[in-house]
Coordinates of N, CA and C in Angstrom, one line a residue:
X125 N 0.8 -1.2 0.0 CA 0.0 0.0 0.0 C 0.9 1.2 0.0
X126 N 0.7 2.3 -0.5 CA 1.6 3.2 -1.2 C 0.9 4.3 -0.1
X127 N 1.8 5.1 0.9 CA 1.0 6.4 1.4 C 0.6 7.7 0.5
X128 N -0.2 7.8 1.5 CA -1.6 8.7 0.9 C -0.8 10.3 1.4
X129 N -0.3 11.3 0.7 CA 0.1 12.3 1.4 C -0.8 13.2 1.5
X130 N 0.3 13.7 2.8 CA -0.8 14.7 3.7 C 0.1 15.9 3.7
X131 N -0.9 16.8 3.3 CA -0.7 18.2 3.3 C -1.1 19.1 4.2
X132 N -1.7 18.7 5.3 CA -2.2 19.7 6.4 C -3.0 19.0 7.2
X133 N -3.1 19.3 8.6 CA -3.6 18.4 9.9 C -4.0 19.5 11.2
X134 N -5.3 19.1 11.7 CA -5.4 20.1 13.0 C -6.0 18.9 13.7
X135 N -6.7 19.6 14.3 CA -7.7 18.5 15.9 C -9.2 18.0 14.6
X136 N -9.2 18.7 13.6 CA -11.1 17.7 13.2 C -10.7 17.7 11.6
X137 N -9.4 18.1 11.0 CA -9.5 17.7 9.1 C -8.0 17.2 9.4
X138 N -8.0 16.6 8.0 CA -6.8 15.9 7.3 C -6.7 16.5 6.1
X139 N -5.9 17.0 5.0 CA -6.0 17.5 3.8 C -5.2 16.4 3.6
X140 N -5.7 15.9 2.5 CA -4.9 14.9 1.8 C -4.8 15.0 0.2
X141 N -3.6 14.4 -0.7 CA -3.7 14.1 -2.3 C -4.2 13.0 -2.2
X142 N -4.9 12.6 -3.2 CA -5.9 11.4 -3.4 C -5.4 10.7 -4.8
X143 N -4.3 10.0 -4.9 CA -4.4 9.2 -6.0 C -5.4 8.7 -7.0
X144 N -5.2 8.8 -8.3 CA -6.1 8.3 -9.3 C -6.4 7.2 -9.3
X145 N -7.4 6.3 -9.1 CA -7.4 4.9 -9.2 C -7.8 4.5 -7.8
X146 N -7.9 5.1 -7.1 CA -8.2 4.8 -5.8 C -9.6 5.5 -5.4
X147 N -11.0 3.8 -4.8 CA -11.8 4.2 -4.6 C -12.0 5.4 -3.0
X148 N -13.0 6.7 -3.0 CA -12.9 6.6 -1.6 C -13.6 5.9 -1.4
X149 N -14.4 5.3 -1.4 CA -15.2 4.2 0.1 C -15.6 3.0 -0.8
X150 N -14.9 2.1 0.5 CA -15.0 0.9 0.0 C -16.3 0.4 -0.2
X151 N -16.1 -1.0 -0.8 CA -17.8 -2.3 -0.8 C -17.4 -3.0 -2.0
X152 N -18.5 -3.7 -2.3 CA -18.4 -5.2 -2.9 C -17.2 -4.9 -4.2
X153 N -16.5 -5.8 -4.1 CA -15.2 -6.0 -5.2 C -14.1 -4.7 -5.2
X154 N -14.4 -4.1 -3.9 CA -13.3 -2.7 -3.9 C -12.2 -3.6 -2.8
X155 N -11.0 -3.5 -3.3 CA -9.9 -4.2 -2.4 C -9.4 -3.4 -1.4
X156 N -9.2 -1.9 -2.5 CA -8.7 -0.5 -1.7 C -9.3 0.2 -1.6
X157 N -9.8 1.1 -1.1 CA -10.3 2.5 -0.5 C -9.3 3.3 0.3
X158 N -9.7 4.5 -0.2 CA -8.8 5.5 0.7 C -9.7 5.9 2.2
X159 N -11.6 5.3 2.4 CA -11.5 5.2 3.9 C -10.8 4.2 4.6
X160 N -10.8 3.0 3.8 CA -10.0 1.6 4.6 C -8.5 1.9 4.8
X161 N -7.7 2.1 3.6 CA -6.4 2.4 3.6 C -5.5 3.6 4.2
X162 N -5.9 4.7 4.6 CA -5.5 5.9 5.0 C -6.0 5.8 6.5
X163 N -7.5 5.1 6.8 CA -7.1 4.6 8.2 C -6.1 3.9 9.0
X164 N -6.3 2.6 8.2 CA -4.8 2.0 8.0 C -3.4 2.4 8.1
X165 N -3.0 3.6 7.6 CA -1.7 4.3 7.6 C -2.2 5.3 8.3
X166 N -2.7 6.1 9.2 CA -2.7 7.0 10.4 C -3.3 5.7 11.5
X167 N -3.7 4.9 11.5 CA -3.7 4.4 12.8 C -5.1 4.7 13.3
X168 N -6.2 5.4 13.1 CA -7.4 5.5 13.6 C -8.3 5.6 12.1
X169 N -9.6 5.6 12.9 CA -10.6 5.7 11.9 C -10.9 7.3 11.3
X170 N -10.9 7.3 10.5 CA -11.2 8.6 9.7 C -12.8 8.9 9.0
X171 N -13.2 9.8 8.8 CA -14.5 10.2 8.2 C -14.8 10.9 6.7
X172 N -15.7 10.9 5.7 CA -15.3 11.0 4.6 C -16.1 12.7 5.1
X173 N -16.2 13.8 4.3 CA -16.7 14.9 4.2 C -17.3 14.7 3.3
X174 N -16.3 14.5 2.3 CA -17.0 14.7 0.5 C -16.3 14.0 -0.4
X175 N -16.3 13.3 -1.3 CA -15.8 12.4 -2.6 C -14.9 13.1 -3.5
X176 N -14.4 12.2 -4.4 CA -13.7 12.8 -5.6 C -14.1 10.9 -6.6
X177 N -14.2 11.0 -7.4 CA -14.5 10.1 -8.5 C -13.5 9.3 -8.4
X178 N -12.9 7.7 -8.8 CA -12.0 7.2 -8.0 C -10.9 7.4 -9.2
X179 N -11.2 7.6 -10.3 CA -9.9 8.2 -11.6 C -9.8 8.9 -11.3
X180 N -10.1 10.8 -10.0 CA -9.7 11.9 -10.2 C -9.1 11.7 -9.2
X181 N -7.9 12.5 -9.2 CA -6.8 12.8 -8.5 C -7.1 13.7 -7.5
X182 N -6.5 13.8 -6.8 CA -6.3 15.3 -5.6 C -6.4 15.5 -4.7
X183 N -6.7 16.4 -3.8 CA -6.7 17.4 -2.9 C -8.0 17.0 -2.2
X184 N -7.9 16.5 -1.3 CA -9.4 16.0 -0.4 C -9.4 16.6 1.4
X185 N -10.5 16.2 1.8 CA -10.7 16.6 2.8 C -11.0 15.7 3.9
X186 N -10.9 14.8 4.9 CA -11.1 13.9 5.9 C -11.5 14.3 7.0
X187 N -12.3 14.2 7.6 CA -12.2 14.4 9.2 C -12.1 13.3 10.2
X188 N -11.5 13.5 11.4 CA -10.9 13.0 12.5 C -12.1 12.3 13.4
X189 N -13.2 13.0 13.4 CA -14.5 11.9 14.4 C -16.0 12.6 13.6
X190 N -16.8 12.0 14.6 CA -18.0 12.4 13.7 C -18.4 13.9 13.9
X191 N -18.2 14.5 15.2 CA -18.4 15.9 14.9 C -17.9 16.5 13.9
X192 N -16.6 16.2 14.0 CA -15.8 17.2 13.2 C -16.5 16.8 11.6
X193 N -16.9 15.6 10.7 CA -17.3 15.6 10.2 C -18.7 16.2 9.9
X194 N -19.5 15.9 10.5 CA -21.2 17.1 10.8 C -21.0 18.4 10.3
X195 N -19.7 18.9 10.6 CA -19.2 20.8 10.5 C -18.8 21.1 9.5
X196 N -17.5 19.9 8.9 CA -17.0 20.0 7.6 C -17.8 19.5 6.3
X197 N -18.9 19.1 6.7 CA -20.2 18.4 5.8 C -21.1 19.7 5.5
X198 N -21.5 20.6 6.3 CA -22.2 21.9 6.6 C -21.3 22.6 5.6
X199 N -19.8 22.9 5.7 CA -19.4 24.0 5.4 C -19.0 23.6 4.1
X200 N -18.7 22.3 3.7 CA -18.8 21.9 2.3 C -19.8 22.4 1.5
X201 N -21.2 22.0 1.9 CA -22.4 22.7 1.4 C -22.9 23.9 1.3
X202 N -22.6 24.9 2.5 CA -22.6 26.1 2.2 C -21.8 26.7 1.5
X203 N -20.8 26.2 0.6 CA -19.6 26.8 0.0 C -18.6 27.6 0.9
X204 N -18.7 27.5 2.2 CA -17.4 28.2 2.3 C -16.4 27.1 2.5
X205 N -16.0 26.4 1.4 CA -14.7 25.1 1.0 C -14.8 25.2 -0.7
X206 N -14.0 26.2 -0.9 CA -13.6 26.0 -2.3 C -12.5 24.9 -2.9
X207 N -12.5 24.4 -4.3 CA -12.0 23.6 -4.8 C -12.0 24.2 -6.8
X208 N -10.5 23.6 -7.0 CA -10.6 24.0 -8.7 C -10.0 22.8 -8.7
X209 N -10.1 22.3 -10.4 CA -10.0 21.3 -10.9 C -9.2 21.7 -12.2
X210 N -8.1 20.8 -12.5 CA -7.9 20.9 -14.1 C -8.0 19.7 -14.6
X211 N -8.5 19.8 -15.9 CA -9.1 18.9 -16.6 C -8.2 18.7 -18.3
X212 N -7.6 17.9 -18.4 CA -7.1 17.9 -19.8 C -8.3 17.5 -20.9
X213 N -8.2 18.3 -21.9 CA -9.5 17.0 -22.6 C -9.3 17.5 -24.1
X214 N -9.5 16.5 -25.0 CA -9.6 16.2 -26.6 C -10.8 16.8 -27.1
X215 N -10.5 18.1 -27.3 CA -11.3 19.3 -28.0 C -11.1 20.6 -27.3
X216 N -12.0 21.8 -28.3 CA -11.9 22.9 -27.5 C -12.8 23.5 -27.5
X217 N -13.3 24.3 -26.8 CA -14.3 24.9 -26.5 C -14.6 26.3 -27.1
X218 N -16.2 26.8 -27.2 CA -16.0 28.1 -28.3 C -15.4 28.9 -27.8
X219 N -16.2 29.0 -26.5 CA -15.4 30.7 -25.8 C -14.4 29.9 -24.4
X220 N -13.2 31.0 -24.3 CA -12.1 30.4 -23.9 C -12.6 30.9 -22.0
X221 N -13.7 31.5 -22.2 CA -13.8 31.6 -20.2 C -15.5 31.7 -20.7
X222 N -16.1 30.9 -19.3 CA -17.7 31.1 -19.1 C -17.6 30.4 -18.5
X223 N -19.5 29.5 -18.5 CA -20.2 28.8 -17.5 C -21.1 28.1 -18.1
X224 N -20.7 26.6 -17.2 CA -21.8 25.5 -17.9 C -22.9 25.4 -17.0
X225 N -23.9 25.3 -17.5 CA -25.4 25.5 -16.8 C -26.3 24.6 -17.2
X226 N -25.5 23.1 -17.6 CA -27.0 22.4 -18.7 C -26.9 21.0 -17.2
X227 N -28.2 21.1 -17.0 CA -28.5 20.0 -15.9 C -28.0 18.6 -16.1
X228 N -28.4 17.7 -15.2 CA -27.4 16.6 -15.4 C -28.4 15.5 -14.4
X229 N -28.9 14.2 -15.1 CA -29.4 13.2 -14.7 C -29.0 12.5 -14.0
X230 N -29.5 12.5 -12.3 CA -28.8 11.3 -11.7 C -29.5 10.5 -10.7
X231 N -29.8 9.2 -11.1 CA -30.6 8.1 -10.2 C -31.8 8.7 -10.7
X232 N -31.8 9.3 -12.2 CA -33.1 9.4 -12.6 C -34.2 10.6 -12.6
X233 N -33.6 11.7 -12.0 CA -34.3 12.8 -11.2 C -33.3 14.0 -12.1
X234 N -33.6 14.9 -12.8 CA -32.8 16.2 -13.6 C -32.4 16.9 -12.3
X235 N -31.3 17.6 -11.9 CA -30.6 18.5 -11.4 C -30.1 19.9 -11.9
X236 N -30.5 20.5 -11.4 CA -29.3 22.1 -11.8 C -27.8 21.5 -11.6
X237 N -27.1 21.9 -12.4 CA -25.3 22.0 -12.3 C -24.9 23.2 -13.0
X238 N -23.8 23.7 -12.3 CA -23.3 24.8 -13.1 C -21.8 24.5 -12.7
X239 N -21.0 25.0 -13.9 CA -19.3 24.9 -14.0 C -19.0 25.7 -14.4
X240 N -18.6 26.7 -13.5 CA -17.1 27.5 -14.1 C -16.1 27.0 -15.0
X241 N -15.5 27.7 -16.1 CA -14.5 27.2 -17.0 C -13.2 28.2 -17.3
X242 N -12.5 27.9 -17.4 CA -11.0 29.1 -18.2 C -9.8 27.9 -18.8
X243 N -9.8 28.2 -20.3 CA -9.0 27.3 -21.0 C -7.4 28.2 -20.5
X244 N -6.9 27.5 -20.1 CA -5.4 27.8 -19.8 C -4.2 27.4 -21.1
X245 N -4.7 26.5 -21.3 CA -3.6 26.5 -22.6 C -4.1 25.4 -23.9
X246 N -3.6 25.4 -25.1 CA -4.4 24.5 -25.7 C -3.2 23.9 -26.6
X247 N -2.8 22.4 -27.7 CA -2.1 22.3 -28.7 C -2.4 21.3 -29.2
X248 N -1.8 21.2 -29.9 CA -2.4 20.5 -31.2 C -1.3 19.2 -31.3
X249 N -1.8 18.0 -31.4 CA -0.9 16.7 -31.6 C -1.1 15.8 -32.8
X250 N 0.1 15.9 -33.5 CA -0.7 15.1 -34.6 C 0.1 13.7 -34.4
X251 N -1.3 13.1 -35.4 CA -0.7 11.3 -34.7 C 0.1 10.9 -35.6
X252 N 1.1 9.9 -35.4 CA 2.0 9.5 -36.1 C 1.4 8.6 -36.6
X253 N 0.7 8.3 -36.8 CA -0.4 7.1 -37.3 C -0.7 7.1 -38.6
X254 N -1.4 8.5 -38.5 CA -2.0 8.5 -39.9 C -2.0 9.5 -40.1
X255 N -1.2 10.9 -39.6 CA -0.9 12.4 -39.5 C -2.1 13.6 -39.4
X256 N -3.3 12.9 -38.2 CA -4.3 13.8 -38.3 C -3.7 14.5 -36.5
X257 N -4.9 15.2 -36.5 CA -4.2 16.7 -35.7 C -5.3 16.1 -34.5
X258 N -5.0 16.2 -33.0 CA -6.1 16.6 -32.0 C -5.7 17.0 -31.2
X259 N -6.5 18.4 -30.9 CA -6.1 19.7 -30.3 C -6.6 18.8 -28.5
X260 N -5.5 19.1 -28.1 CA -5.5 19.2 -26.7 C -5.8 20.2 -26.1
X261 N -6.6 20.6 -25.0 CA -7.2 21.4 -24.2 C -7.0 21.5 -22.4
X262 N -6.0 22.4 -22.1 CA -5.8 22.4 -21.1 C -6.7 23.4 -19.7
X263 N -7.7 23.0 -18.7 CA -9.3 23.8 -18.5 C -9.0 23.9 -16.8
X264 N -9.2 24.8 -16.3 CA -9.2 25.3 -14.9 C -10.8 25.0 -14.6
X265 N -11.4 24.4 -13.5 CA -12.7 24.5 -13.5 C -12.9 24.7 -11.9
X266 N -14.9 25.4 -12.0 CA -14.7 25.8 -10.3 C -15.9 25.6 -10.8
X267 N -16.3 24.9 -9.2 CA -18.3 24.1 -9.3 C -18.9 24.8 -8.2
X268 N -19.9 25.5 -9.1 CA -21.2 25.9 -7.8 C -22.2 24.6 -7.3
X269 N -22.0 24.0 -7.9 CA -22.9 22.5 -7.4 C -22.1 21.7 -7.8
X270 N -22.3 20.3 -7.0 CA -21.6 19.2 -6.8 C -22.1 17.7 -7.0
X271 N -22.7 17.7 -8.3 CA -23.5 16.4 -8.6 C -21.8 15.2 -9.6
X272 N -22.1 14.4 -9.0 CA -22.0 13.0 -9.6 C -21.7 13.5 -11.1
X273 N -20.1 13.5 -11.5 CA -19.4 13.0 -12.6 C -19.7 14.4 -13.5
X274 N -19.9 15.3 -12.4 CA -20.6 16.9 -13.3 C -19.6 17.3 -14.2
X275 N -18.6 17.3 -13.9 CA -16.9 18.0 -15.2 C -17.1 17.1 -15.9
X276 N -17.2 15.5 -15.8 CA -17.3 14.8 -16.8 C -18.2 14.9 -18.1
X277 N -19.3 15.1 -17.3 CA -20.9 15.8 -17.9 C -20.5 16.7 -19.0
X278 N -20.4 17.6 -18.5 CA -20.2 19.1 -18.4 C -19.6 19.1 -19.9
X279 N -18.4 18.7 -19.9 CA -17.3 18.9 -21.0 C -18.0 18.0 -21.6
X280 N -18.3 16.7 -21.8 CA -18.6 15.9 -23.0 C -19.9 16.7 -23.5
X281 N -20.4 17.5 -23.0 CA -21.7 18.2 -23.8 C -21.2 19.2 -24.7
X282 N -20.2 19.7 -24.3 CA -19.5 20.4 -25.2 C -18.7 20.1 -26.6
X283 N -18.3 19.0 -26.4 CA -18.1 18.2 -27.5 C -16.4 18.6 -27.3
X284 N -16.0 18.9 -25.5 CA -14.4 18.6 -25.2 C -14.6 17.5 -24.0
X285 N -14.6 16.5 -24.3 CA -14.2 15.4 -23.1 C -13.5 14.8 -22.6
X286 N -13.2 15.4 -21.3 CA -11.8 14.5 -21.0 C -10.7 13.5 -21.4
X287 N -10.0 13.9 -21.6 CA -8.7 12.5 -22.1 C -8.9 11.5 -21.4
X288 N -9.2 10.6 -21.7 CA -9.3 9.1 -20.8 C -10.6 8.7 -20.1
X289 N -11.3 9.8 -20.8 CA -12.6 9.5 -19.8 C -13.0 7.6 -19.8
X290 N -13.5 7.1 -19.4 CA -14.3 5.6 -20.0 C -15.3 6.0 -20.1
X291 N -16.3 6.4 -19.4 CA -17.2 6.5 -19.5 C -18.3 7.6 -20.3
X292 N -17.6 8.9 -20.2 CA -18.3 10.2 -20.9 C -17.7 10.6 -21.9
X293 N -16.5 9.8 -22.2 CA -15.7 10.8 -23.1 C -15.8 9.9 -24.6
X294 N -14.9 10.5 -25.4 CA -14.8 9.9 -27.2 C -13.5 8.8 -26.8
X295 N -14.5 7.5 -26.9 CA -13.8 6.5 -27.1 C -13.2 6.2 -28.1
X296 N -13.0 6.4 -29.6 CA -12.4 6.8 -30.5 C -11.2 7.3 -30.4
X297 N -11.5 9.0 -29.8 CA -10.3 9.5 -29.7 C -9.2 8.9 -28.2
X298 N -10.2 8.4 -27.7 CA -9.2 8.0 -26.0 C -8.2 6.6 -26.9
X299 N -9.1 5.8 -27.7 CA -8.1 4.6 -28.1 C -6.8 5.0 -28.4
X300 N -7.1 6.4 -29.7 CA -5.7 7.2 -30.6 C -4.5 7.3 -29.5
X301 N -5.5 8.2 -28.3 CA -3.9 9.2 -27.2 C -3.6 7.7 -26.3
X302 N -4.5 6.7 -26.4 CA -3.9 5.5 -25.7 C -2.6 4.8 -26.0
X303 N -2.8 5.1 -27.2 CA -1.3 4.1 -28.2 C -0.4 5.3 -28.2
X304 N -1.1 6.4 -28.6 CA -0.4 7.6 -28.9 C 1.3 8.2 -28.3
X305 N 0.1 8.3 -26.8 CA 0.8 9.6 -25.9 C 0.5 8.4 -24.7
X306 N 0.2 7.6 -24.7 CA 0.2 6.4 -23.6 C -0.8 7.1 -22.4
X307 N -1.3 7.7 -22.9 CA -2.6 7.7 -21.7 C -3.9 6.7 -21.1
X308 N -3.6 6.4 -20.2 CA -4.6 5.3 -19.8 C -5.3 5.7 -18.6
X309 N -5.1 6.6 -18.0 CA -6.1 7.2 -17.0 C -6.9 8.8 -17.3
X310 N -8.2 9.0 -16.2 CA -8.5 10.3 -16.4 C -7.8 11.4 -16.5
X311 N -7.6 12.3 -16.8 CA -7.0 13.1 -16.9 C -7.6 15.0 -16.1
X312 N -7.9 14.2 -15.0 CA -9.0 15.7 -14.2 C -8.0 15.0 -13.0
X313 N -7.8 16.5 -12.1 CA -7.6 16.5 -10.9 C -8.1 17.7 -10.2
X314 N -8.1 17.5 -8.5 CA -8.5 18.4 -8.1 C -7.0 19.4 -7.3
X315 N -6.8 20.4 -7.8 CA -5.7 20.9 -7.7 C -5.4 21.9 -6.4
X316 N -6.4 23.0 -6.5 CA -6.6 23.8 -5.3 C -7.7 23.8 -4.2
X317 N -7.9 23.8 -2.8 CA -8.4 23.7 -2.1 C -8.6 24.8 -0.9
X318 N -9.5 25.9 -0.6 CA -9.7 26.9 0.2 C -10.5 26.1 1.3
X319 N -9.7 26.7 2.3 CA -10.9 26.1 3.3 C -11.2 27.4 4.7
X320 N -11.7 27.4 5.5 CA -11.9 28.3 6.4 C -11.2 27.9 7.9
X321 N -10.3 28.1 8.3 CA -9.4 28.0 9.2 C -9.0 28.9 9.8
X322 N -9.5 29.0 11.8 CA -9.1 29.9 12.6 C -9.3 31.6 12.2
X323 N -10.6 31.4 12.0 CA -11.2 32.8 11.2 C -10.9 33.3 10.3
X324 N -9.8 32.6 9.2 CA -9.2 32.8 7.8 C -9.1 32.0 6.8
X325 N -8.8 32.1 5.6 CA -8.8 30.9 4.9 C -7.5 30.7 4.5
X326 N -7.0 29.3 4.0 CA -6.1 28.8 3.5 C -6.0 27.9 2.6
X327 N -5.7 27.7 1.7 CA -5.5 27.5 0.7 C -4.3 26.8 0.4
X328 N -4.6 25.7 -0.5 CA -3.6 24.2 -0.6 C -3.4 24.2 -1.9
X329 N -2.7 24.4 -2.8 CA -2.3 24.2 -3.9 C -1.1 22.8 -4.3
X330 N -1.3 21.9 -5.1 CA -0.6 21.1 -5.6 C -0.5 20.8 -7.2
X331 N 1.1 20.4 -7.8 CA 0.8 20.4 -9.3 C 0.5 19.2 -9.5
X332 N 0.0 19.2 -11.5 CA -0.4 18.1 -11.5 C 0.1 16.8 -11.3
X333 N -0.4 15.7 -11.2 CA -0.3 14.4 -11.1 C 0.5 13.8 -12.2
X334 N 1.7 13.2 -12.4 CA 2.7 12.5 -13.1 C 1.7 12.7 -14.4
X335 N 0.9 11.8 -14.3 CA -0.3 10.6 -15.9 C -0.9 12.3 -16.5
X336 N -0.5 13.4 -15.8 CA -1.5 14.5 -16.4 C 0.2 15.7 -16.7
X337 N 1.2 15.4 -16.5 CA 2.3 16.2 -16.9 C 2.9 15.9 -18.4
X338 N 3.4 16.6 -19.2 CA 4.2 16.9 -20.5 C 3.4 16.3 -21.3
X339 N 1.9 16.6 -21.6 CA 1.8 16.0 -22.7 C 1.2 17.3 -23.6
X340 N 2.6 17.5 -24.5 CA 2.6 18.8 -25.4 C 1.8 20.1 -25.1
X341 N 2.0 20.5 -23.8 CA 2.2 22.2 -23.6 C 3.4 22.3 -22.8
X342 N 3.1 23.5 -22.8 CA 4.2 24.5 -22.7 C 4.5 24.4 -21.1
X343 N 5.9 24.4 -20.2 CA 5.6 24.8 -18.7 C 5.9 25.5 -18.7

């Protein structure tokens, strides 16, 4: 078991990076979880606050018992715990900054979602294959709502979907950057993290994840 790093600790949170590939909460046919495993390497039981998708990477939040969970669950919901995300993804979008606002189906019931967006950098790869071109898209995102697979949503409606998605994205194009540029995972993390601490906030920044570095832009 590989540790889980930790970026910040008081008496009721844990800030942690959250590896790609790793469910948070375990159940049937899950071997690893980051509740079972991160208990496991601190030695006590830990609490979840809020999720990250088990392909996204990043920056999460734990708490230490159940109160402290109850507070950090509240203040998750009331937004004062901000979070940004970048997302690499195979297309590009018309306008390079706005807001996605198109609802999103989950367990059957339509939802409001909305996503902030700002394309940070974009280039163009052509394949050695057969010499056609796909623009890569590199996307800063920030969520006023928090539904189930919403960035995934979000972008594939746009007709930019995540590099590696399995599930939402152009399986087509994920096969090309598979052989390609050897991408085999998602390609979204959650990068920055604000939180409200001792009457101020603070703010956790980390860069991307190895599987989401040099693939043709610029540093």
């Amino acid at each position: 078991m590989n540790l889980i790093p930790i970026l910040y600790e008081n008496d009721e949170i844990i800030v942690i990076n959250k590896p790609s590939g790793l469910a948070v909460q375990g159940g049937e046919n899950i071997s690893h979880s980051l509740d079972k495993d991160f208990s496991q390497q601190i030695g006590y039981k830990i609490f979840l606050v809020h999720r990250l998708d088990k392909d996204t990477a990043g920056l999460m939040i734990v708490a230490k018992n159940p109160k402290a969970a109850s507070k950090w669950t509240k203040l998750i919901a009331d937004k004062s715990v901000r979070k940004e995300y970048i997302a690499i993804c195979a297309g590009t979008l018309n306008q390079k900054k706005g807001v996605i606002k198109e609802e999103v189906v989950q367990h059957g019931e339509t939802k409001k979602a909305v996503t902030y967006y700002e394309v940070e950098q974009e280039a163009d790869y052509v394949c050695q294959a057969d010499g056609n071109k796909i623009t890569l898209s590199k996307i800063r995102l920030k969520l006023e709502t928090g539904r189930m697979h919403q960035i995934r949503i979000h972008l594939s409606k746009q007709n930019c979907p995540i590099a590696g998605d399995d599930q939402h994205g152009n399986f087509k194009i994920n096969k090309i950057l598979k052989k390609e540029l050897k991408i085999k995972k998602l390609l979204l993390a959650s990068v920055s993290l604000t939180i409200p601490i001792d009457g101020t906030e603070k703010t956790f920044d980390i860069d991307l994840p190895e599987h989401m570095l040099n693939l043709c832009f610029n540093s």
